[in-house]
XYZ file of C-alpha atoms in Angstrom:
686
model
C -50.915 -11.928 33.173
C -51.858 -8.843 35.126
C -50.269 -5.633 36.051
C -50.865 -4.057 39.587
C -49.140 -1.848 42.165
C -47.494 -2.885 45.474
C -49.622 -1.739 48.208
C -46.581 -0.748 50.398
C -44.156 0.868 48.159
C -46.487 1.635 45.055
C -44.036 0.038 42.521
C -45.402 -1.458 39.690
C -45.556 -5.320 39.675
C -46.721 -8.211 37.733
C -46.923 -8.254 33.900
C -48.809 -9.307 30.726
C -48.886 -12.397 28.470
C -46.434 -13.996 30.948
C -43.736 -10.992 30.532
C -43.025 -9.374 33.861
C -42.607 -5.656 34.093
C -39.186 -4.196 34.136
C -37.138 -4.971 37.389
C -39.995 -7.446 38.557
C -38.518 -10.864 39.394
C -41.023 -13.681 40.462
C -39.809 -15.499 43.517
C -40.565 -19.023 44.589
C -43.592 -18.741 47.129
C -43.184 -21.009 50.271
C -46.592 -22.497 50.173
C -46.192 -24.713 53.157
C -44.713 -23.304 56.351
C -45.252 -26.352 58.492
C -42.800 -26.331 61.541
C -40.583 -29.070 62.565
C -41.673 -31.553 65.149
C -45.098 -32.978 66.316
C -47.537 -29.766 65.825
C -51.045 -31.424 65.721
C -51.768 -30.128 69.109
C -54.920 -31.703 71.024
C -56.158 -34.723 69.469
C -59.772 -33.575 69.590
C -59.156 -30.958 67.099
C -58.110 -33.111 64.468
C -61.572 -33.433 63.140
C -61.450 -29.564 62.126
C -61.344 -29.036 58.356
C -57.741 -27.432 58.538
C -56.526 -30.754 59.945
C -57.863 -33.077 57.335
C -55.273 -32.187 54.600
C -53.585 -35.546 53.591
C -50.626 -34.290 51.542
C -52.124 -35.749 48.352
C -52.498 -39.243 49.715
C -55.625 -41.062 50.385
C -57.200 -40.672 54.052
C -56.519 -44.289 54.766
C -53.020 -44.197 53.760
C -52.359 -40.940 55.720
C -54.024 -42.231 58.959
C -51.922 -45.487 58.728
C -48.771 -43.186 58.471
C -49.706 -41.106 61.539
C -50.712 -44.196 63.440
C -47.266 -45.775 63.026
C -45.630 -42.668 63.599
C -47.568 -42.157 66.924
C -47.019 -45.672 67.906
C -43.140 -45.245 67.467
C -43.318 -41.992 69.588
C -45.238 -43.775 72.240
C -42.634 -46.529 72.323
C -39.909 -43.962 72.455
C -41.236 -42.417 75.696
C -40.083 -45.666 77.410
C -36.513 -45.316 76.164
C -35.951 -41.638 75.732
C -38.710 -39.722 77.387
C -37.010 -36.175 77.065
C -36.355 -36.499 73.414
C -39.922 -37.225 72.580
C -40.995 -34.297 74.838
C -38.672 -31.913 72.839
C -40.428 -32.959 69.581
C -43.800 -31.975 70.726
C -44.956 -28.671 70.186
C -46.614 -26.897 72.260
C -45.033 -28.817 75.003
C -47.282 -31.298 77.094
C -46.461 -32.409 80.889
C -46.924 -36.068 79.968
C -46.488 -37.339 76.519
C -47.949 -40.792 77.261
C -51.800 -39.860 77.486
C -51.272 -37.265 74.768
C -49.998 -39.636 72.319
C -52.409 -42.389 73.268
C -55.351 -39.948 72.637
C -53.767 -39.302 68.976
C -53.556 -43.039 68.558
C -57.116 -43.488 69.305
C -57.994 -40.668 66.901
C -55.953 -42.364 64.270
C -57.889 -45.399 64.698
C -61.136 -43.554 64.560
C -60.137 -42.008 61.322
C -58.642 -45.107 59.752
C -61.782 -47.030 60.688
C -63.950 -44.236 58.840
C -61.695 -44.271 55.864
C -61.673 -48.044 55.455
C -65.357 -48.155 56.266
C -64.472 -51.025 58.749
C -65.632 -51.632 62.204
C -63.216 -51.584 65.211
C -62.232 -55.319 65.009
C -61.329 -54.949 61.340
C -59.583 -51.770 61.977
C -57.396 -53.319 64.804
C -56.835 -56.334 62.447
C -55.685 -53.843 59.609
C -53.011 -52.427 62.076
C -51.610 -55.779 63.075
C -51.487 -56.856 59.290
C -49.681 -53.557 58.519
C -47.110 -54.174 61.229
C -46.591 -57.641 60.359
C -46.101 -56.682 56.739
C -43.304 -54.220 57.941
C -41.302 -57.275 58.999
C -41.444 -58.852 55.484
C -39.093 -57.902 52.534
C -40.532 -55.175 50.092
C -39.648 -54.247 46.647
C -38.271 -50.763 47.296
C -38.416 -47.833 44.758
C -35.844 -47.830 42.100
C -34.355 -44.597 42.983
C -32.474 -44.043 46.072
C -33.962 -43.351 49.340
C -34.976 -39.554 49.368
C -34.553 -39.259 53.200
C -32.212 -39.735 56.127
C -32.625 -41.549 59.297
C -33.379 -38.480 61.283
C -35.784 -37.062 58.815
C -33.846 -33.674 59.186
C -35.714 -31.681 56.679
C -39.246 -31.260 55.272
C -38.065 -32.836 52.087
C -36.694 -35.893 53.987
C -39.928 -36.208 55.889
C -41.959 -36.244 52.657
C -39.617 -38.579 51.201
C -40.121 -40.996 53.968
C -43.749 -40.644 53.981
C -43.976 -41.254 50.013
C -41.528 -44.207 50.425
C -43.677 -45.859 53.156
C -46.764 -45.126 51.185
C -45.452 -46.569 47.965
C -43.465 -49.443 49.160
C -45.630 -50.713 52.089
C -48.927 -49.275 52.734
C -50.228 -49.242 49.109
C -49.513 -52.838 48.703
C -50.980 -53.726 52.023
C -54.349 -51.912 51.386
C -54.600 -53.665 47.972
C -54.597 -56.988 49.624
C -56.365 -55.873 52.827
C -59.786 -57.284 52.029
C -58.554 -60.613 50.919
C -56.469 -60.951 54.117
C -59.205 -59.699 56.501
C -61.461 -62.473 55.094
C -58.835 -64.982 55.990
C -58.348 -63.391 59.289
C -62.124 -63.498 60.069
C -62.302 -67.148 58.809
C -59.548 -68.064 61.046
C -61.231 -66.413 64.148
C -64.428 -68.276 63.349
C -62.581 -71.652 63.483
C -61.376 -70.740 66.856
C -63.774 -72.374 69.320
C -62.811 -69.922 72.082
C -64.529 -67.215 70.018
C -67.062 -68.970 67.944
C -68.712 -70.814 70.868
C -70.434 -67.290 71.471
C -74.006 -67.710 70.425
C -74.164 -64.234 69.156
C -71.107 -64.863 66.991
C -72.771 -67.894 65.590
C -75.888 -65.850 64.917
C -73.875 -63.089 63.184
C -72.380 -65.658 60.810
C -75.524 -67.360 59.938
C -75.326 -70.460 62.281
C -78.355 -70.429 64.614
C -78.063 -72.014 68.148
C -80.290 -75.357 68.771
C -82.147 -73.467 71.576
C -83.578 -71.270 68.915
C -84.795 -73.887 66.499
C -88.181 -74.023 68.599
C -88.818 -70.420 67.491
C -90.914 -69.999 64.118
C -88.644 -70.371 61.138
C -89.788 -66.946 59.688
C -88.823 -65.118 62.919
C -86.597 -62.324 62.118
C -84.025 -63.270 64.806
C -82.953 -66.255 62.449
C -81.801 -63.582 59.890
C -77.971 -62.908 60.242
C -78.600 -59.133 58.970
C -80.485 -58.470 62.095
C -77.102 -59.108 63.948
C -75.162 -56.712 61.687
C -75.455 -53.277 60.629
C -75.109 -51.301 57.439
C -72.251 -48.862 58.004
C -72.682 -45.222 57.048
C -71.077 -43.984 54.025
C -68.479 -41.387 54.820
C -66.383 -39.092 52.480
C -63.205 -40.735 53.873
C -64.417 -43.970 52.831
C -65.262 -42.842 49.466
C -62.116 -41.265 49.117
C -60.340 -44.560 49.944
C -62.513 -46.209 47.464
C -61.582 -43.705 44.571
C -57.995 -44.279 45.637
C -58.391 -47.962 45.260
C -59.665 -47.589 41.950
C -56.991 -45.480 40.546
C -59.201 -42.439 40.642
C -56.379 -39.836 40.752
C -56.016 -40.720 37.022
C -59.523 -41.913 35.930
C -61.809 -39.451 37.895
C -59.498 -36.649 38.761
C -62.253 -34.022 39.411
C -63.885 -36.373 42.186
C -60.529 -37.073 43.482
C -59.415 -33.568 43.936
C -62.998 -32.695 45.282
C -62.644 -35.201 48.124
C -59.120 -34.260 48.798
C -60.172 -30.663 49.682
C -63.843 -31.134 50.585
C -63.471 -30.708 54.305
C -62.067 -27.073 53.820
C -64.140 -26.477 50.446
C -67.374 -26.689 52.205
C -66.514 -23.549 53.878
C -66.217 -21.628 50.697
C -70.083 -21.001 50.796
C -69.202 -18.414 53.626
C -67.038 -16.300 51.486
C -69.850 -13.964 50.160
C -71.194 -13.391 53.733
C -67.504 -12.433 55.030
C -66.889 -10.082 52.300
C -70.133 -8.317 52.950
C -69.061 -8.009 56.554
C -65.613 -6.701 55.483
C -67.201 -4.162 53.127
C -69.410 -2.784 55.861
C -66.465 -2.445 58.225
C -64.304 -0.836 55.579
C -66.990 1.908 55.326
C -67.369 2.263 59.061
C -63.533 2.489 59.831
C -62.208 3.765 56.731
C -59.433 6.477 57.388
C -59.948 6.306 61.275
C -56.914 7.056 63.243
C -57.768 5.194 66.465
C -60.409 2.499 66.924
C -63.213 3.327 69.538
C -63.770 -0.395 70.236
C -60.852 -2.677 71.611
C -62.483 -6.018 71.228
C -65.094 -7.608 68.946
C -67.371 -8.063 72.030
C -67.053 -4.241 72.931
C -68.140 -3.494 69.197
C -71.226 -5.667 69.375
C -72.126 -4.257 72.626
C -72.194 -0.850 70.919
C -74.882 -1.664 68.491
C -78.838 -1.214 68.719
C -80.901 -4.228 68.461
C -81.803 -3.555 64.930
C -78.256 -4.136 63.470
C -77.008 -6.252 66.333
C -78.455 -9.494 64.974
C -77.006 -8.933 61.533
C -73.416 -8.111 63.062
C -73.788 -11.027 65.359
C -74.457 -13.690 62.722
C -71.964 -12.311 60.255
C -69.075 -11.977 62.878
C -69.988 -15.722 64.163
C -69.559 -16.838 60.526
C -65.942 -15.040 60.328
C -65.017 -16.507 63.714
C -66.108 -20.158 62.912
C -64.361 -20.177 59.496
C -61.245 -18.657 60.822
C -61.233 -21.359 63.710
C -61.729 -24.127 61.303
C -58.915 -23.066 58.961
C -56.332 -21.289 61.190
C -53.811 -24.206 60.946
C -54.050 -24.248 56.985
C -53.713 -20.303 57.218
C -50.456 -20.697 59.062
C -48.785 -23.455 57.041
C -50.427 -23.207 53.557
C -51.881 -19.774 53.217
C -50.343 -17.473 50.573
C -50.040 -14.685 53.090
C -47.559 -15.450 55.823
C -49.009 -14.617 59.297
C -47.034 -14.180 62.522
C -47.144 -17.509 64.447
C -48.975 -16.031 67.409
C -51.997 -14.965 65.381
C -53.087 -18.546 64.571
C -52.108 -20.354 67.653
C -55.619 -19.876 69.435
C -59.133 -19.956 68.322
C -60.781 -16.512 68.352
C -63.688 -15.385 70.216
C -65.616 -12.266 71.105
C -62.530 -11.330 73.293
C -60.359 -11.061 70.377
C -58.993 -7.647 69.182
C -61.617 -5.864 66.715
C -58.647 -5.401 64.315
C -58.644 -9.155 63.274
C -62.033 -8.467 61.302
C -60.624 -5.419 59.729
C -58.927 -6.441 56.520
C -55.520 -4.765 56.294
C -52.133 -5.333 54.523
C -50.250 -5.473 57.985
C -50.759 -6.121 61.737
C -53.853 -7.984 63.021
C -55.733 -6.797 59.927
C -53.710 -9.465 58.037
C -56.077 -12.263 59.601
C -58.978 -10.958 57.742
C -57.144 -10.489 54.487
C -55.449 -13.958 54.787
C -58.983 -15.642 55.379
C -60.399 -14.309 52.263
C -57.415 -14.885 50.114
C -57.260 -18.600 51.473
C -61.064 -18.993 50.579
C -60.661 -17.608 47.179
C -57.599 -20.109 46.673
C -59.844 -22.997 47.629
C -62.430 -22.191 45.230
C -60.075 -21.309 42.317
C -58.258 -24.593 42.775
C -61.313 -26.604 42.104
C -62.257 -24.368 39.175
C -58.969 -24.798 37.796
C -59.130 -28.549 38.144
C -62.538 -28.570 36.351
C -61.006 -26.357 33.549
C -58.097 -28.631 33.122
C -59.894 -31.968 32.674
C -62.974 -30.844 30.860
C -60.573 -28.694 28.478
C -63.208 -25.755 28.867
C -61.498 -22.405 29.662
C -64.463 -19.906 29.687
C -62.116 -16.943 30.869
C -65.067 -16.068 33.282
C -63.706 -14.006 36.102
C -65.282 -12.156 38.895
C -63.859 -9.617 41.500
C -64.480 -9.944 45.309
C -66.405 -6.477 44.768
C -68.898 -8.107 42.696
C -69.153 -11.496 44.214
C -72.389 -13.117 44.965
C -73.640 -16.612 46.274
C -74.165 -17.761 42.711
C -70.586 -17.220 41.884
C -69.107 -19.547 44.772
C -69.023 -23.295 45.103
C -71.741 -23.641 47.341
C -73.403 -26.700 49.091
C -74.132 -28.249 52.532
C -72.950 -31.624 53.516
C -75.885 -33.133 55.038
C -78.487 -31.691 52.644
C -76.784 -31.760 49.371
C -73.630 -33.713 49.004
C -74.573 -36.875 51.116
C -77.912 -37.662 49.468
C -76.046 -37.307 46.038
C -73.397 -39.957 47.022
C -76.135 -42.281 48.680
C -78.343 -42.262 45.454
C -75.336 -43.654 43.627
C -74.485 -46.377 45.984
C -75.772 -49.801 46.147
C -75.584 -52.616 48.978
C -75.293 -56.407 48.494
C -75.515 -58.932 51.323
C -74.517 -62.612 51.674
C -75.415 -64.840 54.524
C -72.406 -64.902 57.037
C -70.629 -61.976 55.176
C -70.234 -58.446 55.749
C -72.387 -56.173 53.773
C -70.717 -54.928 50.513
C -71.175 -51.417 49.079
C -70.585 -50.532 45.435
C -70.434 -46.927 44.202
C -70.910 -45.621 40.785
C -67.858 -43.253 40.934
C -68.072 -41.531 37.445
C -71.702 -40.804 38.077
C -70.905 -39.197 41.367
C -68.194 -37.312 39.686
C -70.476 -36.005 36.889
C -73.143 -35.077 39.346
C -70.857 -33.082 41.700
C -69.282 -31.477 38.551
C -72.763 -30.321 37.335
C -74.412 -29.491 40.534
C -71.401 -27.653 42.398
C -68.718 -26.822 40.150
C -69.741 -26.246 36.481
C -69.932 -22.588 35.412
C -68.214 -21.149 38.445
C -65.962 -18.192 37.656
C -62.266 -17.749 38.703
C -62.239 -15.141 41.647
C -59.581 -12.331 41.247
C -57.779 -10.945 44.176
C -58.318 -7.442 42.856
C -61.124 -5.776 44.950
C -60.407 -7.369 48.342
C -61.786 -4.887 50.960
C -59.078 -2.987 52.624
C -59.241 -0.641 55.620
C -56.801 2.088 55.059
C -55.992 4.171 58.127
C -54.737 7.641 57.591
C -51.422 6.592 58.945
C -51.116 3.845 56.409
C -51.663 6.266 53.521
C -48.556 7.017 51.481
C -47.982 10.497 52.595
C -44.680 10.932 50.724
C -46.816 10.710 47.282
C -49.634 12.839 48.683
C -47.154 15.635 49.599
C -45.387 15.408 46.253
C -48.842 15.653 44.524
C -50.025 18.591 46.834
C -46.747 20.529 46.189
C -47.177 20.030 42.470
C -50.651 21.762 42.603
C -50.280 24.040 45.658
C -46.899 25.635 46.243
C -46.013 24.938 50.093
C -44.337 27.134 52.673
C -43.269 26.675 56.175
C -45.328 27.981 59.171
C -44.498 31.306 61.176
C -43.049 30.563 64.636
C -46.022 32.536 66.261
C -48.594 30.515 64.454
C -46.965 27.239 65.454
C -46.985 28.554 69.132
C -50.653 29.428 68.979
C -51.589 26.069 67.627
C -49.621 24.274 70.324
C -51.200 26.418 72.873
C -54.658 25.905 71.671
C -54.549 22.149 71.235
C -53.947 20.947 74.726
C -55.858 17.510 74.792
C -55.079 14.451 72.722
C -58.491 14.294 71.208
C -58.291 18.056 70.043
C -54.873 17.200 68.309
C -56.275 14.088 66.630
C -59.264 16.127 65.384
C -57.231 18.876 63.958
C -54.811 16.421 62.300
C -57.608 14.458 60.714
C -59.124 17.588 59.355
C -55.681 18.511 57.786
C -55.242 15.077 56.478
C -58.594 15.293 54.818
C -57.806 18.613 53.107
C -54.327 17.257 51.901
C -56.359 14.180 50.189
C -58.457 16.514 48.255
C -55.584 18.991 47.509
C -53.565 16.195 46.130
C -56.290 15.619 43.576
C -57.855 18.905 42.737
C -55.424 21.541 43.840
C -56.384 24.987 45.313
C -55.461 28.723 45.617
C -52.259 28.866 47.745
C -53.303 31.980 49.584
C -56.904 31.036 50.432
C -57.452 30.462 54.332
C -57.620 26.789 55.208
C -60.663 27.545 57.412
C -62.337 29.055 54.413
C -61.392 26.039 52.071
C -62.948 23.773 54.683
C -66.154 25.513 55.069
C -66.870 26.853 51.448
C -65.099 24.206 49.332
C -65.283 21.031 51.346
C -68.594 22.081 53.069
C -67.265 21.267 56.571
C -68.909 23.002 59.233
C -67.948 23.273 63.024
C -64.309 23.665 62.588
C -63.179 24.465 66.130
C -59.422 25.220 65.509
C -59.158 29.044 65.598
C -55.493 29.009 64.473
C -56.737 27.431 61.184
C -57.971 31.071 60.237
C -54.265 32.206 60.225
C -53.225 29.380 58.005
C -53.536 29.265 54.191
C -53.462 26.261 51.871
C -49.748 26.799 51.049
C -49.121 25.877 54.858
C -51.121 22.401 54.838
C -47.926 20.281 54.479
C -46.178 22.252 57.273
C -49.428 21.989 59.400
C -49.505 18.226 59.023
C -45.795 17.877 59.974
C -46.501 20.003 63.154
C -49.640 18.326 64.155
C -48.505 14.771 63.644
C -45.432 15.527 65.797
C -47.532 17.158 68.543
C -49.777 14.201 68.298
C -46.848 11.724 68.950
C -45.554 14.192 71.729
C -48.960 14.216 73.434
C -49.447 10.525 73.249
C -45.950 10.119 74.828
C -47.087 12.136 77.806
C -49.951 9.881 78.289
C -47.613 6.899 78.555
C -48.604 5.693 75.006
C -46.303 4.630 72.166
C -46.589 6.630 69.068
C -44.030 4.118 67.276
C -45.485 0.728 68.072
C -45.586 -0.483 64.493
C -41.934 0.445 64.048
C -39.130 -2.295 64.054
C -37.557 -2.887 67.593
C -34.249 -2.647 65.832
C -34.688 1.315 65.947
C -35.622 1.151 69.762
C -32.201 0.913 71.211
C -31.507 3.178 74.244
C -29.403 6.339 74.204
C -26.255 6.519 76.288
C -25.612 9.074 78.866
C -23.185 11.085 76.669
C -25.850 11.327 73.735
C -28.221 12.832 76.236
C -25.909 15.468 77.266
C -25.196 16.326 73.675
C -29.011 16.484 72.783
C -29.594 18.701 75.786
C -27.244 21.283 74.233
C -28.451 20.879 70.858
C -32.238 21.540 71.888
C -31.234 25.127 72.715
C -30.476 25.847 69.051
C -32.981 27.775 67.010
C -33.155 25.088 64.276
C -33.701 22.216 66.564
C -37.453 22.191 66.592
C -37.572 21.903 62.702
C -34.941 19.191 62.601
C -36.856 17.081 65.226
C -39.973 17.483 63.040
C -38.037 16.151 60.108
C -36.854 13.201 62.170
C -40.239 12.598 63.304
C -41.521 12.538 59.640
C -38.823 10.158 58.540
C -39.788 7.797 61.570
C -43.641 8.040 60.634
C -43.272 7.716 56.884
C -40.225 5.779 56.029
C -39.661 3.295 59.006
C -43.078 2.273 59.385
C -42.507 -0.641 56.968
C -41.128 -3.721 59.019
C -38.914 -4.626 56.175
C -36.964 -1.198 56.366
C -34.178 -2.687 58.376
C -32.894 -3.966 55.148
C -33.132 -0.640 53.368
C -32.043 1.636 56.253
C -29.570 -0.225 58.324
C -29.900 0.269 62.225
C -26.065 0.833 62.123
C -26.070 3.915 60.183
C -25.807 7.296 61.567
C -29.125 9.273 62.406
C -27.869 12.461 60.968
C -26.228 10.950 57.821
C -29.590 9.228 57.026
C -31.987 11.968 57.748
C -29.926 14.634 55.838
C -30.309 12.927 52.395
C -34.008 12.567 53.299
C -34.400 16.315 53.595
C -32.205 16.738 50.576
C -34.708 14.643 48.497
C -37.559 17.103 49.559
C -35.451 20.104 48.275
C -34.603 21.216 51.972
C -31.245 22.357 53.276
C -29.849 20.998 56.348
C -29.431 23.921 58.910
C -25.652 24.635 59.685
C -26.459 24.160 63.424
C -27.453 20.643 62.746
C -24.296 19.777 60.958
C -22.240 21.569 63.881
C -24.129 20.495 66.934
C -26.255 17.294 66.368
C -24.277 14.214 67.714
C -22.615 12.380 65.046
C -22.467 8.951 66.685
C -26.230 8.664 67.356
C -27.169 5.575 65.315
C -30.507 4.966 63.556
C -30.882 1.986 65.804
C -31.236 4.819 68.581
C -33.448 7.132 66.441
C -36.930 6.438 68.512
C -35.308 7.141 71.788
C -33.330 10.151 70.401
C -36.628 11.596 69.324
C -38.590 10.901 72.420
C -35.821 12.207 74.676
C -35.459 15.463 72.686
C -39.403 15.975 72.330
C -39.963 15.645 76.037
C -36.938 17.785 76.974
C -37.959 20.400 74.455
C -41.665 20.491 75.675
C -40.324 20.923 79.386
C -38.176 23.948 78.369
C -41.006 25.450 76.436
C -43.373 25.169 79.561
C -40.574 26.802 81.821
C -40.018 29.586 79.343
C -43.658 30.518 78.840
C -44.764 29.362 82.427
């Protein structure tokens, strides 16, 4: 329904009225990237919101399924320990205690979901296992799974079959069966001879008859407790009352509530992102390495705000990281989501970007927006009211998002619509007005909320991430460009000795290029004059800029970016760290010998700068291994790139540059040539 542009290649994407633009083919997005095996990790982390997804089942059904799975695995450790150890990711030294911890967590969650005590929960497990031994009416269609659950579809098929054929039936008759079980226990003299048991079930002991009849100790309610209402137990009640069809908004709300309560932090995170974008936009190198270092660099006035906002980001990320890894629309590298983030994390995780660690921040915002929109879509679908009301992240405020606090807002709402009844010798019964709970949640938290668009998510754009191929094309269309004279190049290299000087000079040229691409300029105007009089930039320290004109800006960028990479290389840095490893294969000795001969040619410097530009601008995209195959020849790949810019490949390159150096060796070829050429220049001018 909307047109846009790819942030990487700038191609037009999307469409209007469900008709895609030319050559744009929608693909199936893999919304769940769950790995094979047991990946729940530490049992204590299972109370986090990102671990509460129950795959569209009620919490009680899902808890029982997990419990049966963990019991089977624990039994498996006695028969085939190694196989069970291979299933668990990340690996644990002793699966026994690990699985037992998960079993106890399953029981705890099942108890909350069923709103039962420990005794009734244990009885429920026994009854479920007993029911597995009985014949069941299986689904009409053939079993959608195999015995080894060899795929995700097979696993889902088994879970759905178990849920439909066994667990759903068992939970429908659970209360009746528990009543029979408890009655059976009460008739067992070994149990019911206990005085406390008699009091609980309304049969006072003779020795208490001497106490006054109105004494509270005779009341069985004194010996029982009214269980707390939990969202898990409410979700089970909704499921038992066919709520998926009758009260779909409440059903969906409870399904996603554990994560949905975090949506209220979306405006705060966006404000933090917008502030960081202003602070770090177009910065080539970050001054701070970690989040802690960034906070330490602030004065007390701004420190409190940054500390609060960053802690909100980290807390939200840590509670959602598993969901971001498996169900988020943005695919994150596995290592990004394996551990919780703290103040020792790389600062880049806070800076929203389209690649690298900056994807963490972008993915978090995208996921929170998807959570919000999912409930808004549900409301619109079942109320039949499509307002068309949308808001962009740039304009988002607290009033726009689904916002509530569990203890202060949601729990009192539910309690006010629940009633308790009690019978002598019986457990406390709770009845909830589910339609009224749905209506109040709708009117208080969901109604009138807009859909949030993805256009306008803050994004930090580093200068190296800008599409300079387009910028150069725009500059050349407005200001004809020429190459630099050899003497000017020599003076620039001689003047810019430190890495910081090179970076500052390159940043200045990049700023000028950005303005020239939009406004143009007089080709023969001195660059120094343009910076001071047109851009109002004072304090330009590069003397050689006074010998350069606007017609040299593209050539200046090419020289300075190459010089920056050479200088970083001397400082043992890696100027190509973001380029795929497939382009970093080592050269062979005969290649080094051939390159040593080529370096002496007059056109070698210019061709090496073209290779460097190709590396920096074309191969920076990780997916370029599909477009520029590593087994292609380096020369035969760079030559067409130069042709596309209207440049001729020098005859010396055709004659002397090694034919058999592959694109897979391009990084090593440039590094070797650049360092060798610098050594020769130092000897010649030394």
